[in-house]
Amino acid sequence: MNEILGQARILVCMGSGGVGKTTMSATLAVKAARSGRRVLALTIDPSQRLKTVLGLETDGTVKTVQVEPGVSFDAAVVNHERVFSTFVESSLEKSPAQAKKILENRLYRQLISHLSGSQEFTSLQRLYQGHAEEKYDLVILDTPPAQHAIDFLNAPQKLAALFHEGILKWFRAPDGASFFRRVMQAGTNKAIGVIEMLTGAQFFGELTDFFRNVDSWSDRLEARLIDIHRLLVHPQTHFVLISSHDAAKLAEAEVFAKELKRGGHRLSAIILNRTHPLWIGEPSPTGAQWKGVFGKFRTYYAERQKLFDHWKELKKIDCPVYQIPQMLKDVENIQDVAGIAKYIEGKS
Amino acid sequence: MPREPGPERLPRPMEIHFFTGKGGVGKSILAATKALRLARSGERVLLVELGDQSYFRFFLDLPEVSYQPVHVPEWFDIAKWSGKEAFKEYARHLIRVESLFKLFFENQVALSLVDAAPGLAELAILGKITSGPPRNVGPKIPYDHLVIDGYSSGHFMALMKAPFGFAEAISVGPMGEQTRAMIEVLKDPKISKYYVVTQAEQMMVEESLELVADLERLLGLKPTVLLNKSLEKPIGDFPEGDFGKDMRNFFTDQESARARLGKVADVVKIPWILETVPKQVVLDLARGEAP
């Protein structure tokens, strides 16, 4: 892992919700910072506790996290709304009035929070920004929780398809005429009528208005999506999967590894969190009831480890796999985060 | 001997059980437990997965879980509902004319609009979930209970907020009426039950408290909190060493979780089943007393 952290320019941490992705991203940031690299850690929707530990603000301000004397890294929350607004404004530098019109549209607000792919886009756009700043040697991105990690990488394409020329042209009305009249293909005309009937004219009007304005910056959006894609397949961009130990999560890791490879990305490490408690090697306590509880736990963790070893052998995973024990308490300060670093060493 | 005519069985509204909570707390397991218990008591149960990928496919060893329910012997019926398919079904129901429907769904421009309209997928899913009595929209759902293995907290709130956003934005048209009817169902405590699944860990409790408050604010209903992975504290002092420390932390967290969550909702303790196979966990839980 040290080798990867020493040469990577981008590190993308992926995994489903609840596996401790944000904490692990911060731990990786600590490791890289200790080796002297200038690091920016970007996080999405961190828990209140981690926000406190890292001193982060939801507004997206970049904060410096002091780990130990001489070791620090920068960190920020990805504020989707702010990233998107900044992107729209910079794309429409020459016509701020139009930018304003887009930003004020009610659907724009809904789009930011609801449209599938928009959170993924803003995360990647923020990553791109951080990378382009050249103030950092390494940018680490903690991705939004996805039921399936690979959804994250496909999301920008979905967004690109949506803003594609072919769709937008139906909404163009430079002469001020209703775009319906401009629709030449009878089939589309009827189909759009159906949507209007289903959703109501008011909604449809707003949608049309939004897309008409979006048209003016869709070129920039498409160009940026291409830049982002290039960045993600760059040899100095590495992916880390953070997961847990159970059968379903392991099956997911396998699918994920395959899909990443197919997409031309590098899966450089798998980190399995909370695989076993720290006390697993301790002798059993003496009291009868405690002895029973201890015994049940130990059998359970041993069985899990057996399943995992079997899986690892069977699946021939060709990147290092690290196992992080369950800590005795939640992370309460940056030292707790840094304390995890020792488990992510060596070949696995 | 002819049987005495019993009292007419009154038609009951279908019950909808929504499961949500932070990622990784055990939502799917507890949703399956609920479904299994209901099915074993003789009810007609459909477990519904949301999203693109099926978890229960691996869990129950099925070739596929799709939009149309499949029956799993000795378990329950199961389906996976996505926004796109739900919307398609709704459109088919509304359009009625097959040729017009085809025109619509074979048209790329129109399809992209469905993808683009913010919240439309969410609305379609909730529309499908609430399509039974009293709304009675679209194809009949022949079940007494729908058990929804819902999204995790934030995503689930976005789902639930969708009809409210639409109801506000659209005052006229069929969509406006439909959304208002949907909200009625989602707010009806006789029909819609909400379960927030959590574990005793402080971070999870914080998120659950927030979720309980959000749901209550939006729907005016109190969800039931399911405190997963609960343990009964053994008698006697905590043992020495890290095991003792870990247990002390665990039981401190558990006590505080019960107290804090108990202030805002009914809390049901779900025992910690130390099993590595998820299916076995559900079978063990379904045998117990937990809901």
PDB file of C-alpha atoms in Angstrom, chain B residues 126-271:
ATOM      1  CA  LEU B 126     -44.114   4.814  -4.299  1.00  0.00           C
ATOM      2  CA  GLY B 127     -47.069   4.884  -6.686  1.00  0.00           C
ATOM      3  CA  LYS B 128     -46.673   1.158  -7.229  1.00  0.00           C
ATOM      4  CA  ILE B 129     -46.216   0.437  -3.519  1.00  0.00           C
ATOM      5  CA  THR B 130     -49.367   2.379  -2.611  1.00  0.00           C
ATOM      6  CA  SER B 131     -51.439   1.220  -5.569  1.00  0.00           C
ATOM      7  CA  GLY B 132     -53.537  -1.229  -3.514  1.00  0.00           C
ATOM      8  CA  PRO B 133     -56.692  -0.316  -1.583  1.00  0.00           C
ATOM      9  CA  PRO B 134     -57.870   2.311  -0.888  1.00  0.00           C
ATOM     10  CA  ARG B 135     -56.276   3.894  -3.989  1.00  0.00           C
ATOM     11  CA  ASN B 136     -56.891   0.884  -6.262  1.00  0.00           C
ATOM     12  CA  VAL B 137     -54.839   2.117  -9.187  1.00  0.00           C
ATOM     13  CA  GLY B 138     -53.443  -0.193 -11.825  1.00  0.00           C
ATOM     14  CA  PRO B 139     -53.060  -3.957 -11.625  1.00  0.00           C
ATOM     15  CA  LYS B 140     -54.234  -5.620  -8.412  1.00  0.00           C
ATOM     16  CA  ILE B 141     -51.612  -6.573  -5.865  1.00  0.00           C
ATOM     17  CA  PRO B 142     -53.008  -9.788  -4.355  1.00  0.00           C
ATOM     18  CA  TYR B 143     -51.238  -9.601  -0.991  1.00  0.00           C
ATOM     19  CA  ASP B 144     -52.147  -8.820   2.615  1.00  0.00           C
ATOM     20  CA  HIS B 145     -48.698  -7.375   3.311  1.00  0.00           C
ATOM     21  CA  LEU B 146     -45.983  -5.650   1.367  1.00  0.00           C
ATOM     22  CA  VAL B 147     -42.639  -5.715   3.125  1.00  0.00           C
ATOM     23  CA  ILE B 148     -40.338  -3.109   1.599  1.00  0.00           C
ATOM     24  CA  ASP B 149     -36.615  -3.645   1.979  1.00  0.00           C
ATOM     25  CA  GLY B 150     -36.008   0.097   1.666  1.00  0.00           C
ATOM     26  CA  TYR B 151     -33.016   2.265   0.887  1.00  0.00           C
ATOM     27  CA  SER B 152     -30.687   3.488   3.621  1.00  0.00           C
ATOM     28  CA  SER B 153     -31.550   6.650   5.565  1.00  0.00           C
ATOM     29  CA  GLY B 154     -30.782   9.560   3.227  1.00  0.00           C
ATOM     30  CA  HIS B 155     -31.909   7.846   0.063  1.00  0.00           C
ATOM     31  CA  PHE B 156     -35.062   6.626   1.808  1.00  0.00           C
ATOM     32  CA  MET B 157     -35.969  10.161   2.897  1.00  0.00           C
ATOM     33  CA  ALA B 158     -35.480  11.353  -0.691  1.00  0.00           C
ATOM     34  CA  LEU B 159     -37.876   8.606  -1.793  1.00  0.00           C
ATOM     35  CA  MET B 160     -40.507   9.573   0.775  1.00  0.00           C
ATOM     36  CA  LYS B 161     -40.204  13.279   0.021  1.00  0.00           C
ATOM     37  CA  ALA B 162     -40.769  12.827  -3.710  1.00  0.00           C
ATOM     38  CA  PRO B 163     -44.602  12.877  -3.653  1.00  0.00           C
ATOM     39  CA  PHE B 164     -44.603  15.911  -1.334  1.00  0.00           C
ATOM     40  CA  GLY B 165     -42.426  17.810  -3.789  1.00  0.00           C
ATOM     41  CA  PHE B 166     -44.710  16.887  -6.663  1.00  0.00           C
ATOM     42  CA  ALA B 167     -47.888  17.674  -4.767  1.00  0.00           C
ATOM     43  CA  GLU B 168     -46.521  21.148  -4.122  1.00  0.00           C
ATOM     44  CA  ALA B 169     -45.215  21.700  -7.624  1.00  0.00           C
ATOM     45  CA  ILE B 170     -48.225  20.385  -9.511  1.00  0.00           C
ATOM     46  CA  SER B 171     -51.630  21.661  -8.591  1.00  0.00           C
ATOM     47  CA  VAL B 172     -53.445  20.344 -11.639  1.00  0.00           C
ATOM     48  CA  GLY B 173     -53.345  17.245 -13.816  1.00  0.00           C
ATOM     49  CA  PRO B 174     -53.533  13.546 -12.999  1.00  0.00           C
ATOM     50  CA  MET B 175     -50.088  13.503 -11.418  1.00  0.00           C
ATOM     51  CA  GLY B 176     -51.109  16.083  -8.839  1.00  0.00           C
ATOM     52  CA  GLU B 177     -54.180  14.110  -7.782  1.00  0.00           C
ATOM     53  CA  GLN B 178     -52.263  10.855  -7.664  1.00  0.00           C
ATOM     54  CA  THR B 179     -49.514  12.257  -5.476  1.00  0.00           C
ATOM     55  CA  ARG B 180     -51.984  13.619  -2.950  1.00  0.00           C
ATOM     56  CA  ALA B 181     -53.709  10.229  -2.734  1.00  0.00           C
ATOM     57  CA  MET B 182     -50.324   8.554  -2.292  1.00  0.00           C
ATOM     58  CA  ILE B 183     -49.455  10.847   0.593  1.00  0.00           C
ATOM     59  CA  GLU B 184     -52.738   9.898   2.294  1.00  0.00           C
ATOM     60  CA  VAL B 185     -51.737   6.237   2.176  1.00  0.00           C
ATOM     61  CA  LEU B 186     -48.175   6.874   3.336  1.00  0.00           C
ATOM     62  CA  LYS B 187     -49.494   8.869   6.305  1.00  0.00           C
ATOM     63  CA  ASP B 188     -52.159   6.328   7.287  1.00  0.00           C
ATOM     64  CA  PRO B 189     -50.965   4.452  10.402  1.00  0.00           C
ATOM     65  CA  LYS B 190     -53.377   1.565   9.673  1.00  0.00           C
ATOM     66  CA  ILE B 191     -51.683   0.926   6.336  1.00  0.00           C
ATOM     67  CA  SER B 192     -48.122   2.187   6.478  1.00  0.00           C
ATOM     68  CA  LYS B 193     -45.720   1.002   9.188  1.00  0.00           C
ATOM     69  CA  TYR B 194     -42.152   2.256   9.372  1.00  0.00           C
ATOM     70  CA  TYR B 195     -39.238   0.440  10.950  1.00  0.00           C
ATOM     71  CA  VAL B 196     -35.896   2.108  11.575  1.00  0.00           C
ATOM     72  CA  VAL B 197     -33.244  -0.559  11.962  1.00  0.00           C
ATOM     73  CA  THR B 198     -30.199   0.336  14.042  1.00  0.00           C
ATOM     74  CA  GLN B 199     -27.423  -1.058  16.199  1.00  0.00           C
ATOM     75  CA  ALA B 200     -26.226   0.179  19.581  1.00  0.00           C
ATOM     76  CA  GLU B 201     -23.091   1.898  18.263  1.00  0.00           C
ATOM     77  CA  GLN B 202     -23.282   5.637  18.959  1.00  0.00           C
ATOM     78  CA  MET B 203     -22.866   6.712  15.347  1.00  0.00           C
ATOM     79  CA  MET B 204     -25.740   4.515  14.241  1.00  0.00           C
ATOM     80  CA  VAL B 205     -27.908   5.763  17.089  1.00  0.00           C
ATOM     81  CA  GLU B 206     -27.255   9.388  16.086  1.00  0.00           C
ATOM     82  CA  GLU B 207     -28.321   8.711  12.522  1.00  0.00           C
ATOM     83  CA  SER B 208     -31.382   6.753  13.668  1.00  0.00           C
ATOM     84  CA  LEU B 209     -32.513   9.567  15.958  1.00  0.00           C
ATOM     85  CA  GLU B 210     -32.282  11.943  13.024  1.00  0.00           C
ATOM     86  CA  LEU B 211     -34.170   9.553  10.783  1.00  0.00           C
ATOM     87  CA  VAL B 212     -36.955   9.027  13.331  1.00  0.00           C
ATOM     88  CA  ALA B 213     -37.353  12.799  13.646  1.00  0.00           C
ATOM     89  CA  ASP B 214     -37.321  13.301   9.846  1.00  0.00           C
ATOM     90  CA  LEU B 215     -39.951  10.612   9.280  1.00  0.00           C
ATOM     91  CA  GLU B 216     -42.135  11.984  12.028  1.00  0.00           C
ATOM     92  CA  ARG B 217     -41.869  15.500  10.641  1.00  0.00           C
ATOM     93  CA  LEU B 218     -42.703  14.385   7.103  1.00  0.00           C
ATOM     94  CA  LEU B 219     -45.429  11.824   7.781  1.00  0.00           C
ATOM     95  CA  GLY B 220     -46.700  12.570  11.264  1.00  0.00           C
ATOM     96  CA  LEU B 221     -46.063   8.913  12.155  1.00  0.00           C
ATOM     97  CA  LYS B 222     -43.766   7.371  14.723  1.00  0.00           C
ATOM     98  CA  PRO B 223     -41.574   4.626  13.304  1.00  0.00           C
ATOM     99  CA  THR B 224     -40.722   1.569  15.402  1.00  0.00           C
ATOM    100  CA  VAL B 225     -37.017   1.284  16.154  1.00  0.00           C
ATOM    101  CA  LEU B 226     -35.516  -2.193  15.834  1.00  0.00           C
ATOM    102  CA  LEU B 227     -32.339  -2.373  17.892  1.00  0.00           C
ATOM    103  CA  ASN B 228     -30.470  -5.093  16.045  1.00  0.00           C
ATOM    104  CA  LYS B 229     -27.667  -7.205  17.513  1.00  0.00           C
ATOM    105  CA  SER B 230     -28.855  -6.881  21.104  1.00  0.00           C
ATOM    106  CA  LEU B 231     -27.319  -9.016  23.834  1.00  0.00           C
ATOM    107  CA  GLU B 232     -28.496  -9.855  27.346  1.00  0.00           C
ATOM    108  CA  LYS B 233     -25.822  -8.867  29.810  1.00  0.00           C
ATOM    109  CA  PRO B 234     -24.342 -11.888  31.620  1.00  0.00           C
ATOM    110  CA  ILE B 235     -24.385 -11.837  35.426  1.00  0.00           C
ATOM    111  CA  GLY B 236     -21.163 -10.931  37.182  1.00  0.00           C
ATOM    112  CA  ASP B 237     -18.361  -8.407  36.736  1.00  0.00           C
ATOM    113  CA  PHE B 238     -16.844  -7.724  33.340  1.00  0.00           C
ATOM    114  CA  PRO B 239     -13.897 -10.014  32.619  1.00  0.00           C
ATOM    115  CA  GLU B 240     -10.298  -8.769  32.380  1.00  0.00           C
ATOM    116  CA  GLY B 241      -8.531  -7.891  29.150  1.00  0.00           C
ATOM    117  CA  ASP B 242      -9.705  -6.474  25.832  1.00  0.00           C
ATOM    118  CA  PHE B 243     -12.723  -8.803  25.719  1.00  0.00           C
ATOM    119  CA  GLY B 244     -13.932  -7.314  28.981  1.00  0.00           C
ATOM    120  CA  LYS B 245     -13.267  -3.790  27.734  1.00  0.00           C
ATOM    121  CA  ASP B 246     -15.095  -4.492  24.499  1.00  0.00           C
ATOM    122  CA  MET B 247     -18.067  -5.942  26.361  1.00  0.00           C
ATOM    123  CA  ARG B 248     -18.161  -3.036  28.780  1.00  0.00           C
ATOM    124  CA  ASN B 249     -18.235  -0.621  25.833  1.00  0.00           C
ATOM    125  CA  PHE B 250     -20.881  -2.686  24.095  1.00  0.00           C
ATOM    126  CA  PHE B 251     -23.238  -2.822  27.076  1.00  0.00           C
ATOM    127  CA  THR B 252     -22.684   0.865  27.857  1.00  0.00           C
ATOM    128  CA  ASP B 253     -23.608   1.694  24.249  1.00  0.00           C
ATOM    129  CA  GLN B 254     -26.571  -0.665  24.348  1.00  0.00           C
ATOM    130  CA  GLU B 255     -27.945   0.863  27.529  1.00  0.00           C
ATOM    131  CA  SER B 256     -27.528   4.381  26.241  1.00  0.00           C
ATOM    132  CA  ALA B 257     -29.030   3.419  22.857  1.00  0.00           C
ATOM    133  CA  ARG B 258     -32.130   1.984  24.536  1.00  0.00           C
ATOM    134  CA  ALA B 259     -32.526   5.064  26.722  1.00  0.00           C
ATOM    135  CA  ARG B 260     -32.005   7.614  23.943  1.00  0.00           C
ATOM    136  CA  LEU B 261     -34.081   5.850  21.311  1.00  0.00           C
ATOM    137  CA  GLY B 262     -36.728   4.932  23.875  1.00  0.00           C
ATOM    138  CA  LYS B 263     -37.434   8.626  24.396  1.00  0.00           C
ATOM    139  CA  VAL B 264     -38.521   9.128  20.797  1.00  0.00           C
ATOM    140  CA  ALA B 265     -39.982   5.775  19.705  1.00  0.00           C
ATOM    141  CA  ASP B 266     -40.911   2.238  20.658  1.00  0.00           C
ATOM    142  CA  VAL B 267     -37.737   0.193  20.712  1.00  0.00           C
ATOM    143  CA  VAL B 268     -37.750  -3.539  20.015  1.00  0.00           C
ATOM    144  CA  LYS B 269     -34.615  -5.505  20.868  1.00  0.00           C
ATOM    145  CA  ILE B 270     -33.518  -7.942  18.179  1.00  0.00           C
ATOM    146  CA  PRO B 271     -31.098 -10.574  19.480  1.00  0.00           C
TER     147      PRO B 271
END
